[in-house]
mmCIF file with all atom_site columns, C-alpha atoms in Angstrom:
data_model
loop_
_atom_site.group_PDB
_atom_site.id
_atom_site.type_symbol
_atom_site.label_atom_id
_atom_site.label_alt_id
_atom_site.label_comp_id
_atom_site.label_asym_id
_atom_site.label_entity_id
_atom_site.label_seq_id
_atom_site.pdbx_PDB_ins_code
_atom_site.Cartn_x
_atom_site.Cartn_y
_atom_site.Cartn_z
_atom_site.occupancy
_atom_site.B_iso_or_equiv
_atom_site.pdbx_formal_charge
_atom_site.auth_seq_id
_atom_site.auth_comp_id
_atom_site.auth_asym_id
_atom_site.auth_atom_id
_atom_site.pdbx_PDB_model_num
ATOM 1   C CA . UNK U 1 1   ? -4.344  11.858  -15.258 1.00 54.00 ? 1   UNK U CA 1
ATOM 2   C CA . UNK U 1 2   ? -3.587  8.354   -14.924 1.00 80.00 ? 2   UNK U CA 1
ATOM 3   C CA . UNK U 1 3   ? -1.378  5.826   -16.040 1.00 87.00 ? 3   UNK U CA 1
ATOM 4   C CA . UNK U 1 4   ? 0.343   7.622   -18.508 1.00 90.00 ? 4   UNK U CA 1
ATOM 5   C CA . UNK U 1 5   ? 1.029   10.487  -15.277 1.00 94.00 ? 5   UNK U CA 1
ATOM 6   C CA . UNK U 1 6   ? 1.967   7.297   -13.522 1.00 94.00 ? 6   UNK U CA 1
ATOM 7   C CA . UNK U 1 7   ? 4.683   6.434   -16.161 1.00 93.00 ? 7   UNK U CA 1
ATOM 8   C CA . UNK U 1 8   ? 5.779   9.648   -15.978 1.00 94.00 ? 8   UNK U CA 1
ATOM 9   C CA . UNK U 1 9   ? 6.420   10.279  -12.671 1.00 95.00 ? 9   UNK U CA 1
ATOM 10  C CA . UNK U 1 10  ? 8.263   6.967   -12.327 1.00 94.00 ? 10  UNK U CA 1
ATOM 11  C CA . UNK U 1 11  ? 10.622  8.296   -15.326 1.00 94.00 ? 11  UNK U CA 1
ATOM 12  C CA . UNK U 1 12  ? 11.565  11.009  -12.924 1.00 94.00 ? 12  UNK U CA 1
ATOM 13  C CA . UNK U 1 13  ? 12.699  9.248   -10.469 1.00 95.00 ? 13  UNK U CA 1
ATOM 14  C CA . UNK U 1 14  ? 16.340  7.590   -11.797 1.00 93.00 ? 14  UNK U CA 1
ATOM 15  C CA . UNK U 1 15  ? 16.566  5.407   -8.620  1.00 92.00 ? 15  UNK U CA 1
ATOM 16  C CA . UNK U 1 16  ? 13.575  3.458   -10.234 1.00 93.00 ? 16  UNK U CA 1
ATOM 17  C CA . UNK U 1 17  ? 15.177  0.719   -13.076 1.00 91.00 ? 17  UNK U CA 1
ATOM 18  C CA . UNK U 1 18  ? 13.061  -0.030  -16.015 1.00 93.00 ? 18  UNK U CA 1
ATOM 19  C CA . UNK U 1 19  ? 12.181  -3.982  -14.521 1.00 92.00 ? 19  UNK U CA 1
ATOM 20  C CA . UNK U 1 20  ? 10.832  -1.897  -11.293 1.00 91.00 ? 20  UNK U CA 1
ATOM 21  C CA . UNK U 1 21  ? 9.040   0.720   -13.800 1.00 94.00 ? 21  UNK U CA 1
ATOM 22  C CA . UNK U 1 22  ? 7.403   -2.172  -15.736 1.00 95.00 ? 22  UNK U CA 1
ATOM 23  C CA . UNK U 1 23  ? 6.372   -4.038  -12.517 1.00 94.00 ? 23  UNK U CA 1
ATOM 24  C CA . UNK U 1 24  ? 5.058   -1.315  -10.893 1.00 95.00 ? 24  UNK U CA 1
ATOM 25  C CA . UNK U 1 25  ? 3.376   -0.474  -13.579 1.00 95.00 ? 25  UNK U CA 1
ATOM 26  C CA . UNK U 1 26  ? 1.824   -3.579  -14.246 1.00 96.00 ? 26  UNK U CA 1
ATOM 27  C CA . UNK U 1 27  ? 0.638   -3.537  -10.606 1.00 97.00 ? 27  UNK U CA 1
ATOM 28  C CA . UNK U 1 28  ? -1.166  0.088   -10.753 1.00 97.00 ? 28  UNK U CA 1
ATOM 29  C CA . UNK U 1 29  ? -2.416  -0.762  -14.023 1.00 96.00 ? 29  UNK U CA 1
ATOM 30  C CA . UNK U 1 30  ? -4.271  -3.953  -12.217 1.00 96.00 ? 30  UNK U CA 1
ATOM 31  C CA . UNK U 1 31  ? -5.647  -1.391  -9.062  1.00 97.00 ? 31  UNK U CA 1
ATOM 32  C CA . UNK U 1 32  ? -6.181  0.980   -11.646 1.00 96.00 ? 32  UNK U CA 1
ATOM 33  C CA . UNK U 1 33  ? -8.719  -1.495  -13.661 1.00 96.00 ? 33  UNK U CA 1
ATOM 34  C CA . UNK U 1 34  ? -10.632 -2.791  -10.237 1.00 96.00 ? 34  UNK U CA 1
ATOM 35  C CA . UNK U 1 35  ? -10.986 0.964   -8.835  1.00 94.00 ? 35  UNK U CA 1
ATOM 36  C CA . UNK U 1 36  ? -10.911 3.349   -11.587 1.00 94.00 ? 36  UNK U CA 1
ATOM 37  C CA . UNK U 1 37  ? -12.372 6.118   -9.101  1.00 93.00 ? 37  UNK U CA 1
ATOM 38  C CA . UNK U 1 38  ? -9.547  6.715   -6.679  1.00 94.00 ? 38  UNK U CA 1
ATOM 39  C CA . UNK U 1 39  ? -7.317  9.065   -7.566  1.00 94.00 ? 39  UNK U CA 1
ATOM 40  C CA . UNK U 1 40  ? -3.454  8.448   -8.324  1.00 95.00 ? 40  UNK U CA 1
ATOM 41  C CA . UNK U 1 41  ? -2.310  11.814  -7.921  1.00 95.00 ? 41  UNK U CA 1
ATOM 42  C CA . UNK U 1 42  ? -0.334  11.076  -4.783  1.00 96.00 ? 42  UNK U CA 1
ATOM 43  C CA . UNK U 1 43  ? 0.997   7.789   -5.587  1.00 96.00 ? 43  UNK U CA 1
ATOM 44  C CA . UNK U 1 44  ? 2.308   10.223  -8.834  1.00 96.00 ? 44  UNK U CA 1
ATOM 45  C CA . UNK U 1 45  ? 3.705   12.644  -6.039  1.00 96.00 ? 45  UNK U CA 1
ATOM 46  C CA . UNK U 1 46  ? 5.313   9.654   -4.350  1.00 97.00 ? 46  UNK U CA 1
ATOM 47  C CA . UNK U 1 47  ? 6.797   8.052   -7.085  1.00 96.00 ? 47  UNK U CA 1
ATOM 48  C CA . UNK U 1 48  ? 8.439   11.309  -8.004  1.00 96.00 ? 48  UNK U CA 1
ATOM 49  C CA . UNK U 1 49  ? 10.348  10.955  -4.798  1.00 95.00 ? 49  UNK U CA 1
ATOM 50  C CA . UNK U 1 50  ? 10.599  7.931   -3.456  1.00 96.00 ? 50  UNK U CA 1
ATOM 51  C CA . UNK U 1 51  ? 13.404  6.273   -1.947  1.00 96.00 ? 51  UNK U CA 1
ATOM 52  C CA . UNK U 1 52  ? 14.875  2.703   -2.529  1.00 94.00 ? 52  UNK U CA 1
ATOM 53  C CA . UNK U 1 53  ? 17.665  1.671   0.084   1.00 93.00 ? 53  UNK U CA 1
ATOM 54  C CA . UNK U 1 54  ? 19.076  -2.353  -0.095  1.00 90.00 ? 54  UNK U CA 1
ATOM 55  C CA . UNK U 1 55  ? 19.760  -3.590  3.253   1.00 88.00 ? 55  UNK U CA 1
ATOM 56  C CA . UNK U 1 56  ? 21.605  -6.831  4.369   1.00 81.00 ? 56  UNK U CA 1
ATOM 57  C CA . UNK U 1 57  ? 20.014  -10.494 5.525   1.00 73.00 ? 57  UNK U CA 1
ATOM 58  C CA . UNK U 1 58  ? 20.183  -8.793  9.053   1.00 75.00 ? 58  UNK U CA 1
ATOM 59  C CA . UNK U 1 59  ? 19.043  -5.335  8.805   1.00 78.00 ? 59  UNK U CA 1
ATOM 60  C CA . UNK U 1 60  ? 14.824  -5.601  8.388   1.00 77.00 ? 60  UNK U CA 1
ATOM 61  C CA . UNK U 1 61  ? 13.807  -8.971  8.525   1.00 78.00 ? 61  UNK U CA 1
ATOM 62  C CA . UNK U 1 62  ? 10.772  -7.718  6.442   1.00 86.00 ? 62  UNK U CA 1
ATOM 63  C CA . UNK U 1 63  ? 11.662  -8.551  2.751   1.00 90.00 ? 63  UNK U CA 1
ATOM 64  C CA . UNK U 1 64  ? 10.513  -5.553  1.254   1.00 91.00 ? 64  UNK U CA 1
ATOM 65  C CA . UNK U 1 65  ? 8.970   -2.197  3.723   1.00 92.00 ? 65  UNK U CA 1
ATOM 66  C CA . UNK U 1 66  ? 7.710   1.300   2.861   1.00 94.00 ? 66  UNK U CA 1
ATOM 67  C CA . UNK U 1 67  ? 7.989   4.115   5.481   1.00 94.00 ? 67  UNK U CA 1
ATOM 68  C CA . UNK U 1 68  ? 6.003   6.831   4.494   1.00 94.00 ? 68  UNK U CA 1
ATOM 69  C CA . UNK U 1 69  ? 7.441   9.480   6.550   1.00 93.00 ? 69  UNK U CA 1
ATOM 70  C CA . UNK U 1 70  ? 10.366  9.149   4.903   1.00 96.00 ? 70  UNK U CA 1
ATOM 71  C CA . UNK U 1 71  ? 8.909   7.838   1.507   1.00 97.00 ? 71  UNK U CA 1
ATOM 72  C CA . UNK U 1 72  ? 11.827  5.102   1.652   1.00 96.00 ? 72  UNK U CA 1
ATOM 73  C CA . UNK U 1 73  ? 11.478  1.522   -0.399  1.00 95.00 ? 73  UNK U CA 1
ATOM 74  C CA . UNK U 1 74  ? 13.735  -0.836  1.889   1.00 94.00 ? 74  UNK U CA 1
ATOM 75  C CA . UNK U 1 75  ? 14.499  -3.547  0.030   1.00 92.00 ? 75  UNK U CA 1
ATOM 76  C CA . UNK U 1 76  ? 16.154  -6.915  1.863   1.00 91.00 ? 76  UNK U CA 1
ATOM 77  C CA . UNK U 1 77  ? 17.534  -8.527  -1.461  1.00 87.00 ? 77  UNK U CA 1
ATOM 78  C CA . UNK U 1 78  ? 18.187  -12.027 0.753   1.00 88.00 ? 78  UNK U CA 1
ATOM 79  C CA . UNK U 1 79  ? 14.947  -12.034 1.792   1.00 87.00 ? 79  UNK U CA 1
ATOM 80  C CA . UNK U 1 80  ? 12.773  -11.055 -1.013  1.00 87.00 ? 80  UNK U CA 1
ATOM 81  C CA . UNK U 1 81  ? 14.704  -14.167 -2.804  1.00 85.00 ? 81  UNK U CA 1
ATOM 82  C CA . UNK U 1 82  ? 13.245  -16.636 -0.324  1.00 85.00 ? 82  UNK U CA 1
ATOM 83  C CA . UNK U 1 83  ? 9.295   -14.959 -0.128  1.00 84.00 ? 83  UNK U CA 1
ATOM 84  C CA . UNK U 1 84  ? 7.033   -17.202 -1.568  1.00 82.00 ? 84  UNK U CA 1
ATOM 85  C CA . UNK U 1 85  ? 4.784   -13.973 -3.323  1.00 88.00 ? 85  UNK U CA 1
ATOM 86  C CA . UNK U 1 86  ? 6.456   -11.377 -4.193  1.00 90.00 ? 86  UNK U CA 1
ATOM 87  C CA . UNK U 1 87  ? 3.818   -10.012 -6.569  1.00 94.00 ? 87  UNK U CA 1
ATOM 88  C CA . UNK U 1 88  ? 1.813   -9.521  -3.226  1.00 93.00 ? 88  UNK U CA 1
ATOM 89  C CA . UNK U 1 89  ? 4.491   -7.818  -1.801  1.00 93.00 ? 89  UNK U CA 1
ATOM 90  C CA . UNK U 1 90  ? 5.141   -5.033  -4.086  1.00 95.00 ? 90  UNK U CA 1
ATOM 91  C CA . UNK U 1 91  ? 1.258   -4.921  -4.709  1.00 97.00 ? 91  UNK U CA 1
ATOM 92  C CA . UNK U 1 92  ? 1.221   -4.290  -0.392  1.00 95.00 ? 92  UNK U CA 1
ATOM 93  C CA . UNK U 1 93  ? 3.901   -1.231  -1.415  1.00 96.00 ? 93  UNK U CA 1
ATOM 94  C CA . UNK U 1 94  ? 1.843   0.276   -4.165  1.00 97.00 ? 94  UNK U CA 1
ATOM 95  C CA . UNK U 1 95  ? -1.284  0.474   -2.427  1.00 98.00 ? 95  UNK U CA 1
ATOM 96  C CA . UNK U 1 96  ? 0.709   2.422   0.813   1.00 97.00 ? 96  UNK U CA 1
ATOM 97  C CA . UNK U 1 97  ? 2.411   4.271   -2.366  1.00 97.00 ? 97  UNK U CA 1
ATOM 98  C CA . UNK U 1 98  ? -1.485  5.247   -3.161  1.00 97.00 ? 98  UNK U CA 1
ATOM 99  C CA . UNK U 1 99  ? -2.768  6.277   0.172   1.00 96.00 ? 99  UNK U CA 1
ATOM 100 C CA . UNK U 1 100 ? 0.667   8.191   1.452   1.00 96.00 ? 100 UNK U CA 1
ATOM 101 C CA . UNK U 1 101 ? -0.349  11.924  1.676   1.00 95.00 ? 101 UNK U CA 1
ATOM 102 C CA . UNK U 1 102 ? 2.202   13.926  3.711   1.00 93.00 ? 102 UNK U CA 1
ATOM 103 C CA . UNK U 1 103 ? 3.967   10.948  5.301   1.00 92.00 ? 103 UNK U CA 1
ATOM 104 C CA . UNK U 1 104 ? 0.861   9.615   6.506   1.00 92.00 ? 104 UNK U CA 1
ATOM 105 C CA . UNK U 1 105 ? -0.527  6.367   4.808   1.00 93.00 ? 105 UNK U CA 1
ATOM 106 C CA . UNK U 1 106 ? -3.959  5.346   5.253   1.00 93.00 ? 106 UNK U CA 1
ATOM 107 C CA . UNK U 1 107 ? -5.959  5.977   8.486   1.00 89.00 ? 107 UNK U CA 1
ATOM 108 C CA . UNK U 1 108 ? -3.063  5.695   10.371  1.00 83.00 ? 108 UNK U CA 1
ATOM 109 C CA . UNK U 1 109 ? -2.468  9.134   11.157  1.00 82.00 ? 109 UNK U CA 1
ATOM 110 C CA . UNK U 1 110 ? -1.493  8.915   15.120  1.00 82.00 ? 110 UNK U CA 1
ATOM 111 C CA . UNK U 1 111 ? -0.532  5.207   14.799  1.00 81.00 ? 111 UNK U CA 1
ATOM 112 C CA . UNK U 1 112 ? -4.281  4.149   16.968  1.00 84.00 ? 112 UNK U CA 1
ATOM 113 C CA . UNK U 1 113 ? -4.641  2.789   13.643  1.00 88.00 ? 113 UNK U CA 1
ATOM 114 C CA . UNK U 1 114 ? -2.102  0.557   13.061  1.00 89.00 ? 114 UNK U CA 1
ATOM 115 C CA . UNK U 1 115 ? -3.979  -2.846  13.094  1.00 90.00 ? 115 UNK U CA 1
ATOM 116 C CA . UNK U 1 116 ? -6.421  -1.588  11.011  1.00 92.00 ? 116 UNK U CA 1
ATOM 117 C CA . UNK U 1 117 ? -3.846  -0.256  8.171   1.00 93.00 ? 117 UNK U CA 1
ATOM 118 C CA . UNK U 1 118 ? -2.185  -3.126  8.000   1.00 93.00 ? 118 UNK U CA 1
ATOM 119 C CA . UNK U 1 119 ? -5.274  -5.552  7.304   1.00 95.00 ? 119 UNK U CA 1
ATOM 120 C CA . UNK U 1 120 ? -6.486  -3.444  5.009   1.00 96.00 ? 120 UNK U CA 1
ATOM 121 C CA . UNK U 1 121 ? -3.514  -3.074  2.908   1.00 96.00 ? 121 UNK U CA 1
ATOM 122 C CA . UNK U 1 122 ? -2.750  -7.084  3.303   1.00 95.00 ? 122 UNK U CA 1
ATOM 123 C CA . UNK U 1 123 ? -6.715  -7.735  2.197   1.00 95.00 ? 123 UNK U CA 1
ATOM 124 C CA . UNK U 1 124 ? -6.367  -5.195  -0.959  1.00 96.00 ? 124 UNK U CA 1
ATOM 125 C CA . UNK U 1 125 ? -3.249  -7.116  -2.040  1.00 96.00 ? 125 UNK U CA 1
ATOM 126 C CA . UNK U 1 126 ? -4.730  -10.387 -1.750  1.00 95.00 ? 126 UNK U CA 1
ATOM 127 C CA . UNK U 1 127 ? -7.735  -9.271  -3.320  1.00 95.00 ? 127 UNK U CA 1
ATOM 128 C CA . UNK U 1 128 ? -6.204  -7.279  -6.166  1.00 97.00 ? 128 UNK U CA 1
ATOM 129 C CA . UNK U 1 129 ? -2.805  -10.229 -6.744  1.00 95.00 ? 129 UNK U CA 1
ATOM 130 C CA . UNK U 1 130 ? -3.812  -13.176 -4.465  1.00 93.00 ? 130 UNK U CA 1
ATOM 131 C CA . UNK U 1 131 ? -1.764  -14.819 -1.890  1.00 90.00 ? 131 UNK U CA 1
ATOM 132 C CA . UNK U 1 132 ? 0.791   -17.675 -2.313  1.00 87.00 ? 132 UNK U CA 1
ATOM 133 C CA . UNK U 1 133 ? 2.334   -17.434 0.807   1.00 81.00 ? 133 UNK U CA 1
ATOM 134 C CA . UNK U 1 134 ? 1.762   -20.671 2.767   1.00 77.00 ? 134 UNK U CA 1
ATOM 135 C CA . UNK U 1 135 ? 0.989   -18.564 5.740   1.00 74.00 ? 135 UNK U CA 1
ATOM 136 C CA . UNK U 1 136 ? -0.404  -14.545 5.506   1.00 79.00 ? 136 UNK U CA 1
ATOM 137 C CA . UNK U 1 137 ? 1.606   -12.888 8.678   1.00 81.00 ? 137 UNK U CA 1
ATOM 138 C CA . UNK U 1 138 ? -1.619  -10.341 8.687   1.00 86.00 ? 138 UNK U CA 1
ATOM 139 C CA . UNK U 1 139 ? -4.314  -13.150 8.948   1.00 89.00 ? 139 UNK U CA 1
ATOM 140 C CA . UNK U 1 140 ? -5.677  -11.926 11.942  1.00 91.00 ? 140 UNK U CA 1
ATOM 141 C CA . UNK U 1 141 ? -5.912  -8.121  10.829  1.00 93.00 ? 141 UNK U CA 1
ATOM 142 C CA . UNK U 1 142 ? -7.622  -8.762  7.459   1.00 93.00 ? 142 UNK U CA 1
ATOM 143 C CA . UNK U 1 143 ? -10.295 -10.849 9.268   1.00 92.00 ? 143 UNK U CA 1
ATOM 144 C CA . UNK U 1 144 ? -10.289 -8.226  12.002  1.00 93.00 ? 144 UNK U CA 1
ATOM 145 C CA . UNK U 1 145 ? -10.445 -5.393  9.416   1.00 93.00 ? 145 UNK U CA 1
ATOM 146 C CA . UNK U 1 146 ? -13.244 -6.903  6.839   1.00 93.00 ? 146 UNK U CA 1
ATOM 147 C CA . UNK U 1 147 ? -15.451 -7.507  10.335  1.00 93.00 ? 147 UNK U CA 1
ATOM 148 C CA . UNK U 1 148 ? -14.930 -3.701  11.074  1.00 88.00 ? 148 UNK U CA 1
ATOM 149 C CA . UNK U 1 149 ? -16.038 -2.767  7.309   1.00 91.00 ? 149 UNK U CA 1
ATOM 150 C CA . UNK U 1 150 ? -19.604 -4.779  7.472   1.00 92.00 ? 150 UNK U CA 1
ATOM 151 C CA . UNK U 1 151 ? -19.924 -2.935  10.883  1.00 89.00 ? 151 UNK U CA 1
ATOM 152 C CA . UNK U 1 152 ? -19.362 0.561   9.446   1.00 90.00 ? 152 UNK U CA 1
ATOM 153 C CA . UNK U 1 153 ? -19.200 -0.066  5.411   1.00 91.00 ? 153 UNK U CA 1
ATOM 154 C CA . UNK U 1 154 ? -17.011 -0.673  3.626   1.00 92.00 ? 154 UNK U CA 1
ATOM 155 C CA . UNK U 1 155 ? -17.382 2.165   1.612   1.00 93.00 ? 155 UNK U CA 1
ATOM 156 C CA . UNK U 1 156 ? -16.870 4.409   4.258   1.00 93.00 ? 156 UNK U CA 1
ATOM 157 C CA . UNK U 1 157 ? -13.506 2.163   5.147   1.00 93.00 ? 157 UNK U CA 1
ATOM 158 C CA . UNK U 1 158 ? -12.212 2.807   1.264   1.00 94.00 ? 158 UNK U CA 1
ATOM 159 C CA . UNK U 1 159 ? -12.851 6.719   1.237   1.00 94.00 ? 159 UNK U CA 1
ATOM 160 C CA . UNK U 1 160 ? -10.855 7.134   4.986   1.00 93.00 ? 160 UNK U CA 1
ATOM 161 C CA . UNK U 1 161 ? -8.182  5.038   4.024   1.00 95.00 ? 161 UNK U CA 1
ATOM 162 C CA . UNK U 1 162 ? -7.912  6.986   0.786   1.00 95.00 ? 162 UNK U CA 1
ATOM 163 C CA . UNK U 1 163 ? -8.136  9.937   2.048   1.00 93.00 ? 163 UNK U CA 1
ATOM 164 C CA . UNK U 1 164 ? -6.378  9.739   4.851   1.00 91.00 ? 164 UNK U CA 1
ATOM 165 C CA . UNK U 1 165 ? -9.141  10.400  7.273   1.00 91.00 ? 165 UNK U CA 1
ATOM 166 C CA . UNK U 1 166 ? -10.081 8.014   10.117  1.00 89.00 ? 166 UNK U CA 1
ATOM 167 C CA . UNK U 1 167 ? -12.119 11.124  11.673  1.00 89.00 ? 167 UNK U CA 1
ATOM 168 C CA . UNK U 1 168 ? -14.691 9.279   9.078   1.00 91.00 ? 168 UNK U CA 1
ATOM 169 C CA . UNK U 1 169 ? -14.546 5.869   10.785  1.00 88.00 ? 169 UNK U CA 1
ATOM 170 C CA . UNK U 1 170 ? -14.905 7.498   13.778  1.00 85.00 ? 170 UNK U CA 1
ATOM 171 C CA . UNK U 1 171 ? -18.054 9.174   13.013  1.00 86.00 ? 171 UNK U CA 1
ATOM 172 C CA . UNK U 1 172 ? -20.125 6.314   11.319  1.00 84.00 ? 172 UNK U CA 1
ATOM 173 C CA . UNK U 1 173 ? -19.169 4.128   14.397  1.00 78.00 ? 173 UNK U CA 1
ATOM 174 C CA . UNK U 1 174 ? -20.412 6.782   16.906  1.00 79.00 ? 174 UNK U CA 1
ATOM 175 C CA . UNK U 1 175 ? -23.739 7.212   14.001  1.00 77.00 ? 175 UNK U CA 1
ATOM 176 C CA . UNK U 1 176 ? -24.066 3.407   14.323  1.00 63.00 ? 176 UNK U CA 1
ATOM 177 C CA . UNK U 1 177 ? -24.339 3.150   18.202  1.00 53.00 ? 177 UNK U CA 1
ATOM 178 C CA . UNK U 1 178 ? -27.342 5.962   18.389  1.00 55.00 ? 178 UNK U CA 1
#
């Protein structure tokens, strides 16, 4: 499998410009290298299918978002101009693009989960790209989230989150407390 599937699935998808391709690209390629063990099959599946809608200055204030249920790229052209990383941004989109199985991203299956998701998608990114935003909106959940993976492992964190299964967080947290 791997990045030549990658580069293949992205070929099928004609909403997806060669400058996205090559970025994209670029960006798996660098997950790819730090965690050679988790599986790209449905970021492949995703690609395949996914969505890219540009929306005016007013429509999402977020510059660039990814709704898995729909497998949608929304893309605010005005305000992906004026972020200060955008490298981290589309590196937040690939990892969601990696853990998306069935419209479900992450451990965020029910939405109890949210918090969680979200810092550990923002502490990937700035692990994987870095961080040259002047302030990280998701400060609070990354600290919040790397506390929760000494509690419970962070190995256990990586393998819900990739599989989609907080059912394991939930049991090493309820192992811990016996």
């Amino acid at each position: 499998m791997e990045l030549n599937e990658v580069q293949r699935a992205m070929e099928q998808n004609k909403v997806l410009d060669p400058e996205m391709r090559e970025t994209l690209l670029s960006l798996v390629t660098n997950f790819h290298q730090k965690f050679p063990n988790i599986s790209l099959n449905l970021l492949c599946d995703n690609l395949k299918t996914l969505k890219i809608e540009k929306v005016g200055k007013f429509e999402n204030m977020m510059p660039i978002d990814y709704n898995p249920r729909l497998n949608k790229l929304t893309i605010n052209v005005k305000k992906l101009e004026e972020a200060s990383d955008v490298k981290n941004l589309l590196m937040n989109i690939v990892i969601r693009l990696i853990a998306t199985k069935n419209g479900i991203m992450g451990f965020d299956t029910d939405g109890s989960f949210l918090a969680l998701n979200l810092g550990y998608v923002a502490g990937m990114a700035n692990m994987l790209v870095g961080n040259d935003a002047e302030y990280d909106i998701y400060t609070d959940e990354i600290i919040a989230t790397n506390i929760f993976g000494k509690l419970i492992g962070d190995d256990i964190l990586a393998e819900a989150f990739f599989t989609n299964n907080p059912s394991l967080i939930l049991d090493q947290a309820t192992n811990k407390g016996e």
